[in-house]
């Protein structure tokens, strides 16, 4: 008998304000046509003034708990993936823990930028497999609108705010790839590529939050090269191949990257969840957002095999193979 981290619930929250490409056209020298054709993005949500990452995270967590039919006190660990915390410390996860009224267990943040949710899922899986937690809330939550450089049209049109959450629960499986739950994870990073995607400020360097800087073309090149490989490595670890995949739930940065990755894996686009059009790039929130939206549209069936894959600043990248 093998312990598996099984998906019991998903939920999401998007801030009320929707910013269409047409609105951004009135702020900077860009066009709906350029944004749409280069990235696939049509609109994104922006948090209201004073609305914090932890508030988005809490709302997504409550939705995931409701979907799982669980109460907050059923949770014994919270892992939040974010690069846009409310404050330098404490962690967003402990803020969410208090907001949910949880007074036991533990909570911490994971920072792997756009790969954050994949890293958080791998961590939560390890906590469950090592019997340190039975029920884990895994949340991706971001307010990237706060770290945009509004003078840089090559980046500021791409990002948005939002949060998604899942509840994982320890269950026993047979130890085969037929089990429900996380079947394999694959994590990678290469810090030599720091300059391709970073924020130009921070506590220890400038004592400011800084703004996002990206060499988009280079990141694109790495994404296309690395995402299919990490997804296939994770599948291989699970004893599966691309032919077994029911759905790819990719990080939503650019529809062209998503399409090229699916092509490389030999998975047709009607088996890929695409939400970048409506959310923009929400960094660590994008995968759980996509998962939750797809579930609410009844896309998934029991026993479906999902592959989540993401790449972001670091560079950091990875994949999770999960059976429903
Ligand atoms: O989530 C973390 C990982 N991040 C990513 O995966 C992002 C990866 N990169 C990308 O998605 C793409 O590289 C971008 C969408 C960022 C850019 O697409 P691209 O096809 O690589 O465009 P480019 O940077 O080569 O720019 C092409 C042209 C340039 O004009 P010239 O020099 O060819 O005349 C830019 O000045 O487009 C121009 N441009 C714009 N025009 C209108 C750049 N930004 C804009 C803009 N509006 N917002």
Short mmCIF file of C-alpha atoms and ligand atoms in Angstrom, two decimals:
data_model
loop_
_atom_site.label_atom_id
_atom_site.label_comp_id
_atom_site.label_asym_id
_atom_site.label_seq_id
_atom_site.Cartn_x
_atom_site.Cartn_y
_atom_site.Cartn_z
CA UNK A 1 0.00 0.00 0.00
CA UNK A 2 1.22 3.45 -0.94
CA UNK A 3 0.22 6.85 0.41
CA UNK A 4 -0.99 9.29 -2.26
CA UNK A 5 -1.81 13.02 -2.10
CA UNK A 6 -5.29 13.05 -3.63
CA UNK A 7 -7.04 16.15 -5.00
CA UNK A 8 -10.21 16.70 -2.98
CA UNK A 9 -11.24 20.24 -3.95
CA UNK A 10 -10.32 23.24 -6.09
CA UNK A 11 -11.36 26.89 -6.01
CA UNK A 12 -10.36 30.29 -7.28
CA UNK A 13 -10.88 33.99 -6.85
CA UNK A 14 -10.43 36.78 -9.37
CA UNK A 15 -10.54 40.46 -8.35
CA UNK A 16 -13.62 42.29 -9.60
CA UNK A 17 -11.89 44.75 -11.87
CA UNK A 18 -11.39 43.50 -15.43
CA UNK A 19 -8.87 45.38 -17.59
CA UNK A 20 -9.40 44.81 -21.32
CA UNK A 21 -6.58 45.28 -23.83
CA UNK A 22 -8.54 48.28 -25.14
CA UNK A 23 -8.12 50.02 -21.77
CA UNK A 24 -4.35 49.44 -21.78
CA UNK A 25 -4.26 50.96 -25.30
CA UNK A 26 -5.32 54.24 -23.68
CA UNK A 27 -2.40 54.17 -21.19
CA UNK A 28 0.61 53.19 -23.34
CA UNK A 29 1.73 52.77 -26.95
CA UNK A 30 0.33 49.30 -27.64
CA UNK A 31 -2.57 47.65 -29.45
CA UNK A 32 -5.12 44.96 -28.73
CA UNK A 33 -3.96 43.30 -31.95
CA UNK A 34 -0.30 43.12 -30.77
CA UNK A 35 -1.13 41.78 -27.31
CA UNK A 36 -3.60 39.22 -28.66
CA UNK A 37 -1.41 37.94 -31.49
CA UNK A 38 1.86 37.77 -29.48
CA UNK A 39 0.49 36.41 -26.20
CA UNK A 40 -3.15 35.32 -26.61
CA UNK A 41 -4.19 37.70 -23.82
CA UNK A 42 -7.42 39.69 -24.18
CA UNK A 43 -8.08 40.81 -20.60
CA UNK A 44 -6.81 40.40 -17.04
CA UNK A 45 -8.06 41.17 -13.53
CA UNK A 46 -6.43 43.77 -11.27
CA UNK A 47 -6.80 43.80 -7.48
CA UNK A 48 -8.53 46.87 -6.04
CA UNK A 49 -6.45 49.43 -4.19
CA UNK A 50 -5.65 47.95 -0.78
CA UNK A 51 -6.75 44.45 -1.79
CA UNK A 52 -3.95 42.12 -0.70
CA UNK A 53 -2.54 38.86 -2.04
CA UNK A 54 -3.57 37.16 1.23
CA UNK A 55 -7.18 38.25 0.66
CA UNK A 56 -7.25 36.72 -2.82
CA UNK A 57 -5.62 33.59 -1.36
CA UNK A 58 -8.15 33.33 1.47
CA UNK A 59 -11.11 33.58 -0.93
CA UNK A 60 -9.66 30.91 -3.22
CA UNK A 61 -8.95 28.70 -0.16
CA UNK A 62 -12.53 29.01 1.09
CA UNK A 63 -13.81 28.02 -2.38
CA UNK A 64 -11.50 24.98 -2.45
CA UNK A 65 -12.57 23.91 1.06
CA UNK A 66 -16.25 24.19 0.04
CA UNK A 67 -15.56 22.14 -3.10
CA UNK A 68 -13.86 19.48 -0.93
CA UNK A 69 -16.72 19.52 1.57
CA UNK A 70 -14.22 20.30 4.33
CA UNK A 71 -13.96 22.80 7.17
CA UNK A 72 -10.93 24.99 7.82
CA UNK A 73 -10.12 22.96 10.96
CA UNK A 74 -9.69 19.83 8.80
CA UNK A 75 -6.51 21.38 7.34
CA UNK A 76 -3.16 20.78 8.99
CA UNK A 77 -0.79 22.52 6.57
CA UNK A 78 -1.00 25.50 4.21
CA UNK A 79 1.51 26.12 1.42
CA UNK A 80 1.19 29.38 -0.52
CA UNK A 81 3.09 29.95 -3.75
CA UNK A 82 3.62 33.67 -4.28
CA UNK A 83 6.21 36.24 -5.34
CA UNK A 84 4.00 39.16 -4.36
CA UNK A 85 3.47 38.75 -0.58
CA UNK A 86 1.57 41.37 1.44
CA UNK A 87 4.75 42.14 3.40
CA UNK A 88 8.29 40.77 3.47
CA UNK A 89 7.23 38.67 6.44
CA UNK A 90 5.28 36.95 7.93
CA UNK A 91 4.37 34.54 5.15
CA UNK A 92 1.09 34.95 3.27
CA UNK A 93 0.37 31.37 4.35
CA UNK A 94 0.30 32.30 8.05
CA UNK A 95 -1.93 35.31 7.29
CA UNK A 96 -4.35 32.96 5.48
CA UNK A 97 -4.11 30.46 8.35
CA UNK A 98 -5.25 33.13 10.81
CA UNK A 99 -7.94 34.45 8.45
CA UNK A 100 -9.37 30.92 8.19
CA UNK A 101 -9.30 30.60 11.99
CA UNK A 102 -6.88 27.65 11.95
CA UNK A 103 -4.90 27.37 15.17
CA UNK A 104 -2.97 24.15 14.59
CA UNK A 105 -0.53 22.71 12.09
CA UNK A 106 1.82 24.89 10.08
CA UNK A 107 1.92 27.28 7.13
CA UNK A 108 4.66 28.63 4.87
CA UNK A 109 5.28 30.29 1.51
CA UNK A 110 7.14 28.93 -1.49
CA UNK A 111 8.77 31.33 -3.94
CA UNK A 112 9.54 29.95 -7.37
CA UNK A 113 7.80 32.74 -9.34
CA UNK A 114 5.69 31.33 -12.21
CA UNK A 115 6.76 27.77 -11.31
CA UNK A 116 5.62 28.39 -7.72
CA UNK A 117 2.46 26.30 -7.81
CA UNK A 118 4.29 23.27 -9.21
CA UNK A 119 6.96 23.67 -6.49
CA UNK A 120 4.25 24.08 -3.82
CA UNK A 121 2.46 20.92 -5.01
CA UNK A 122 5.73 18.98 -4.92
CA UNK A 123 6.35 20.22 -1.36
CA UNK A 124 2.80 19.39 -0.24
CA UNK A 125 3.14 15.94 -1.79
CA UNK A 126 6.39 15.35 0.11
CA UNK A 127 4.74 16.46 3.38
CA UNK A 128 1.90 13.99 2.83
CA UNK A 129 4.16 11.10 1.76
CA UNK A 130 6.37 11.65 4.83
CA UNK A 131 3.30 11.71 7.13
CA UNK A 132 3.89 15.30 8.29
CA UNK A 133 0.43 16.37 7.14
CA UNK A 134 -2.81 14.64 6.18
CA UNK A 135 -4.70 17.50 4.55
CA UNK A 136 -2.85 20.34 2.84
CA UNK A 137 -4.21 23.54 1.31
CA UNK A 138 -2.00 24.50 -1.63
CA UNK A 139 -2.59 28.02 -2.90
CA UNK A 140 -1.15 30.13 -5.73
CA UNK A 141 -1.90 33.83 -5.20
CA UNK A 142 -0.47 36.94 -6.83
CA UNK A 143 -0.90 40.67 -7.30
CA UNK A 144 1.58 41.11 -10.17
CA UNK A 145 -0.12 44.39 -11.17
CA UNK A 146 1.83 45.89 -8.22
CA UNK A 147 5.25 45.07 -9.69
CA UNK A 148 4.66 46.21 -13.27
CA UNK A 149 6.83 48.89 -14.85
CA UNK A 150 4.18 50.95 -16.66
CA UNK A 151 6.92 52.48 -18.83
CA UNK A 152 7.83 49.05 -20.22
CA UNK A 153 5.22 48.02 -22.78
CA UNK A 154 7.01 44.72 -23.42
CA UNK A 155 6.00 43.42 -19.95
CA UNK A 156 3.18 45.49 -18.43
CA UNK A 157 0.56 44.23 -20.89
CA UNK A 158 1.13 40.59 -19.95
CA UNK A 159 0.35 40.14 -16.25
CA UNK A 160 -2.71 40.00 -14.01
CA UNK A 161 -3.87 39.26 -10.46
CA UNK A 162 -5.75 36.28 -9.01
CA UNK A 163 -5.62 33.19 -6.83
CA UNK A 164 -6.36 29.50 -7.07
CA UNK A 165 -6.29 26.79 -4.42
CA UNK A 166 -6.50 23.03 -4.04
CA UNK A 167 -6.99 20.68 -1.09
CA UNK A 168 -4.82 17.56 -1.06
CA UNK A 169 -5.58 14.64 1.26
CA UNK A 170 -3.56 11.57 2.19
CA UNK A 171 -5.19 8.38 0.92
CA UNK A 172 -3.89 4.89 0.38
CA UNK A 173 -3.39 3.68 -3.15
CA UNK A 174 -2.11 0.49 -4.75
CA UNK A 175 1.21 2.01 -5.79
CA UNK A 176 0.43 1.84 -9.52
CA UNK A 177 -0.07 4.65 -12.03
CA UNK A 178 -3.77 3.85 -11.86
CA UNK A 179 -4.00 5.43 -8.39
CA UNK A 180 -5.76 8.72 -7.81
CA UNK A 181 -3.46 11.50 -6.56
CA UNK A 182 -0.03 12.91 -7.37
CA UNK A 183 1.87 10.21 -9.25
CA UNK A 184 5.12 12.09 -9.90
CA UNK A 185 6.76 15.52 -9.79
CA UNK A 186 9.82 16.96 -11.55
CA UNK A 187 11.55 20.14 -10.33
CA UNK A 188 14.40 22.05 -11.97
CA UNK A 189 16.18 25.37 -11.69
CA UNK A 190 19.22 27.07 -13.20
CA UNK A 191 20.26 30.29 -11.49
CA UNK A 192 22.65 31.22 -14.31
CA UNK A 193 19.59 32.62 -16.10
CA UNK A 194 18.72 35.14 -13.38
CA UNK A 195 18.99 38.14 -15.73
CA UNK A 196 16.30 36.85 -18.10
CA UNK A 197 13.48 37.49 -15.62
CA UNK A 198 13.78 39.29 -12.29
CA UNK A 199 12.47 42.11 -10.13
CA UNK A 200 14.92 45.00 -9.84
CA UNK A 201 14.43 45.63 -6.12
CA UNK A 202 14.17 43.92 -2.78
CA UNK A 203 14.73 44.14 0.94
CA UNK A 204 18.45 43.45 0.99
CA UNK A 205 19.37 45.31 -2.21
CA UNK A 206 17.27 48.47 -2.61
CA UNK A 207 14.78 48.34 0.30
CA UNK A 208 12.02 48.74 -2.31
CA UNK A 209 9.73 46.20 -3.96
CA UNK A 210 11.10 46.87 -7.45
CA UNK A 211 9.49 46.17 -10.81
CA UNK A 212 9.56 43.21 -13.18
CA UNK A 213 12.21 43.05 -15.91
CA UNK A 214 12.06 40.37 -18.61
CA UNK A 215 13.89 39.41 -21.76
CA UNK A 216 10.72 37.94 -23.24
CA UNK A 217 12.21 36.38 -26.36
CA UNK A 218 14.86 34.49 -24.36
CA UNK A 219 12.36 33.30 -21.74
CA UNK A 220 10.12 32.15 -24.61
CA UNK A 221 12.98 30.13 -26.08
CA UNK A 222 13.74 28.41 -22.75
CA UNK A 223 10.04 27.75 -22.13
CA UNK A 224 9.55 25.98 -25.43
CA UNK A 225 12.72 23.94 -24.87
CA UNK A 226 12.17 23.01 -21.21
CA UNK A 227 8.42 22.59 -20.60
CA UNK A 228 7.75 19.55 -22.78
CA UNK A 229 10.90 17.91 -21.38
CA UNK A 230 9.93 18.37 -17.70
CA UNK A 231 6.37 17.19 -18.42
CA UNK A 232 7.69 14.08 -20.17
CA UNK A 233 10.21 13.43 -17.37
CA UNK A 234 7.43 13.58 -14.77
CA UNK A 235 5.27 11.25 -16.87
CA UNK A 236 8.19 8.87 -17.24
CA UNK A 237 8.72 8.84 -13.46
CA UNK A 238 5.06 7.81 -13.13
CA UNK A 239 5.52 5.04 -15.73
CA UNK A 240 3.30 6.90 -18.21
CA UNK A 241 3.65 8.71 -21.54
CA UNK A 242 2.03 11.65 -23.32
CA UNK A 243 -0.48 9.20 -24.83
CA UNK A 244 -1.92 8.67 -21.33
CA UNK A 245 -2.56 12.40 -20.75
CA UNK A 246 -6.21 13.48 -20.47
CA UNK A 247 -5.42 17.17 -19.93
CA UNK A 248 -2.40 19.45 -19.88
CA UNK A 249 -3.01 22.24 -17.35
CA UNK A 250 -0.12 24.55 -18.24
CA UNK A 251 1.15 27.77 -16.70
CA UNK A 252 -0.71 30.48 -18.58
CA UNK A 253 1.94 32.93 -19.83
CA UNK A 254 1.52 32.84 -23.59
CA UNK A 255 -0.81 30.82 -25.82
CA UNK A 256 2.02 30.33 -28.35
CA UNK A 257 4.23 28.67 -25.68
CA UNK A 258 1.30 26.48 -24.59
CA UNK A 259 0.60 25.40 -28.17
CA UNK A 260 4.24 24.64 -28.98
CA UNK A 261 4.63 22.59 -25.77
CA UNK A 262 1.51 20.56 -26.53
CA UNK A 263 2.77 19.99 -30.10
CA UNK A 264 6.14 18.76 -28.81
CA UNK A 265 4.36 16.36 -26.48
CA UNK A 266 2.05 15.17 -29.26
CA UNK A 267 -1.04 16.21 -27.28
CA UNK A 268 -3.82 17.87 -29.28
CA UNK A 269 -4.99 21.34 -28.25
CA UNK A 270 -8.47 20.07 -27.39
CA UNK A 271 -6.81 18.37 -24.40
CA UNK A 272 -5.16 21.59 -23.14
CA UNK A 273 -6.73 23.99 -20.63
CA UNK A 274 -6.37 27.57 -21.91
CA UNK A 275 -7.31 30.53 -19.70
CA UNK A 276 -4.56 33.02 -20.58
CA UNK A 277 -7.07 34.92 -22.77
CA UNK A 278 -9.13 35.96 -19.73
CA UNK A 279 -6.52 36.05 -16.93
CA UNK A 280 -3.22 37.13 -18.50
CA UNK A 281 -0.15 35.76 -16.74
CA UNK A 282 -0.96 35.43 -13.02
CA UNK A 283 2.38 33.74 -12.20
CA UNK A 284 1.98 31.14 -9.41
CA UNK A 285 -1.81 31.53 -9.49
CA UNK A 286 -2.23 30.59 -13.14
CA UNK A 287 -2.31 26.77 -12.88
CA UNK A 288 -4.76 26.48 -9.95
CA UNK A 289 -6.90 29.19 -11.59
CA UNK A 290 -6.97 27.22 -14.84
CA UNK A 291 -7.71 24.00 -12.92
CA UNK A 292 -10.60 25.57 -11.04
CA UNK A 293 -12.13 27.29 -14.08
CA UNK A 294 -11.89 24.04 -16.09
CA UNK A 295 -13.51 22.09 -13.27
CA UNK A 296 -16.35 24.61 -13.02
CA UNK A 297 -16.89 24.11 -16.78
CA UNK A 298 -17.17 20.32 -16.16
CA UNK A 299 -14.18 19.57 -18.39
CA UNK A 300 -12.80 16.81 -16.17
CA UNK A 301 -13.95 13.22 -15.61
CA UNK A 302 -13.06 10.89 -12.75
CA UNK A 303 -9.72 9.12 -13.30
CA UNK A 304 -8.49 11.76 -15.80
CA UNK A 305 -4.71 12.16 -15.92
CA UNK A 306 -3.56 15.78 -15.60
CA UNK A 307 -0.10 17.19 -16.28
CA UNK A 308 0.70 20.63 -14.87
CA UNK A 309 3.84 22.37 -16.14
CA UNK A 310 5.37 25.80 -15.56
CA UNK A 311 8.50 27.92 -15.98
CA UNK A 312 9.44 31.27 -14.50
CA UNK A 313 12.10 33.50 -13.01
CA UNK A 314 15.18 31.75 -11.70
CA UNK A 315 14.91 30.15 -14.10
CA UNK A 316 12.79 27.60 -12.25
CA UNK A 317 10.58 25.03 -13.93
CA UNK A 318 8.83 21.74 -13.32
CA UNK A 319 5.80 19.50 -13.72
CA UNK A 320 3.27 17.54 -11.67
CA UNK A 321 1.42 14.43 -12.85
CA UNK A 322 -1.88 13.95 -11.03
CA UNK A 323 -4.75 11.55 -11.51
CA UNK A 324 -8.23 12.71 -10.48
O1 LIG B 1 5.57 33.51 -16.82
C1 LIG B 1 6.95 33.58 -16.83
C2 LIG B 1 7.47 33.20 -18.13
N1 LIG B 1 7.25 34.26 -19.08
C3 LIG B 1 6.99 33.97 -20.32
O2 LIG B 1 6.80 32.83 -20.61
C4 LIG B 1 6.98 35.06 -21.33
C5 LIG B 1 7.78 34.61 -22.52
N2 LIG B 1 7.85 35.55 -23.61
C6 LIG B 1 6.78 35.93 -24.35
O3 LIG B 1 5.68 35.55 -24.06
C7 LIG B 1 7.03 36.78 -25.58
O4 LIG B 1 8.40 36.87 -25.83
C8 LIG B 1 6.43 38.21 -25.48
C9 LIG B 1 4.91 38.14 -25.55
C10 LIG B 1 6.87 38.84 -24.19
C11 LIG B 1 6.91 39.05 -26.66
O5 LIG B 1 6.65 38.43 -27.89
P1 LIG B 1 7.77 38.42 -29.05
O6 LIG B 1 7.14 37.80 -30.23
O7 LIG B 1 8.97 37.74 -28.45
O8 LIG B 1 7.98 39.95 -29.32
P2 LIG B 1 9.32 40.82 -29.22
O9 LIG B 1 9.71 41.01 -27.81
O10 LIG B 1 10.33 40.27 -30.13
O11 LIG B 1 8.83 42.22 -29.81
C12 LIG B 1 8.53 42.36 -31.19
C13 LIG B 1 8.17 43.81 -31.49
C14 LIG B 1 9.25 44.81 -31.12
O12 LIG B 1 9.25 45.78 -32.15
P3 LIG B 1 10.41 45.77 -33.28
O13 LIG B 1 11.70 45.93 -32.53
O14 LIG B 1 10.28 44.45 -33.95
O15 LIG B 1 10.03 46.92 -34.14
C15 LIG B 1 8.72 45.45 -29.85
O16 LIG B 1 9.16 46.78 -29.68
O17 LIG B 1 6.99 44.20 -30.76
C16 LIG B 1 7.23 45.44 -30.08
N3 LIG B 1 6.48 45.44 -28.84
C17 LIG B 1 5.23 45.92 -28.73
N4 LIG B 1 4.39 46.50 -29.62
C18 LIG B 1 3.18 46.84 -29.19
C19 LIG B 1 6.87 44.94 -27.64
N5 LIG B 1 5.87 45.10 -26.74
C20 LIG B 1 4.84 45.69 -27.39
C21 LIG B 1 3.56 46.09 -26.99
N6 LIG B 1 2.75 46.66 -27.92
N7 LIG B 1 3.08 45.90 -25.74
#
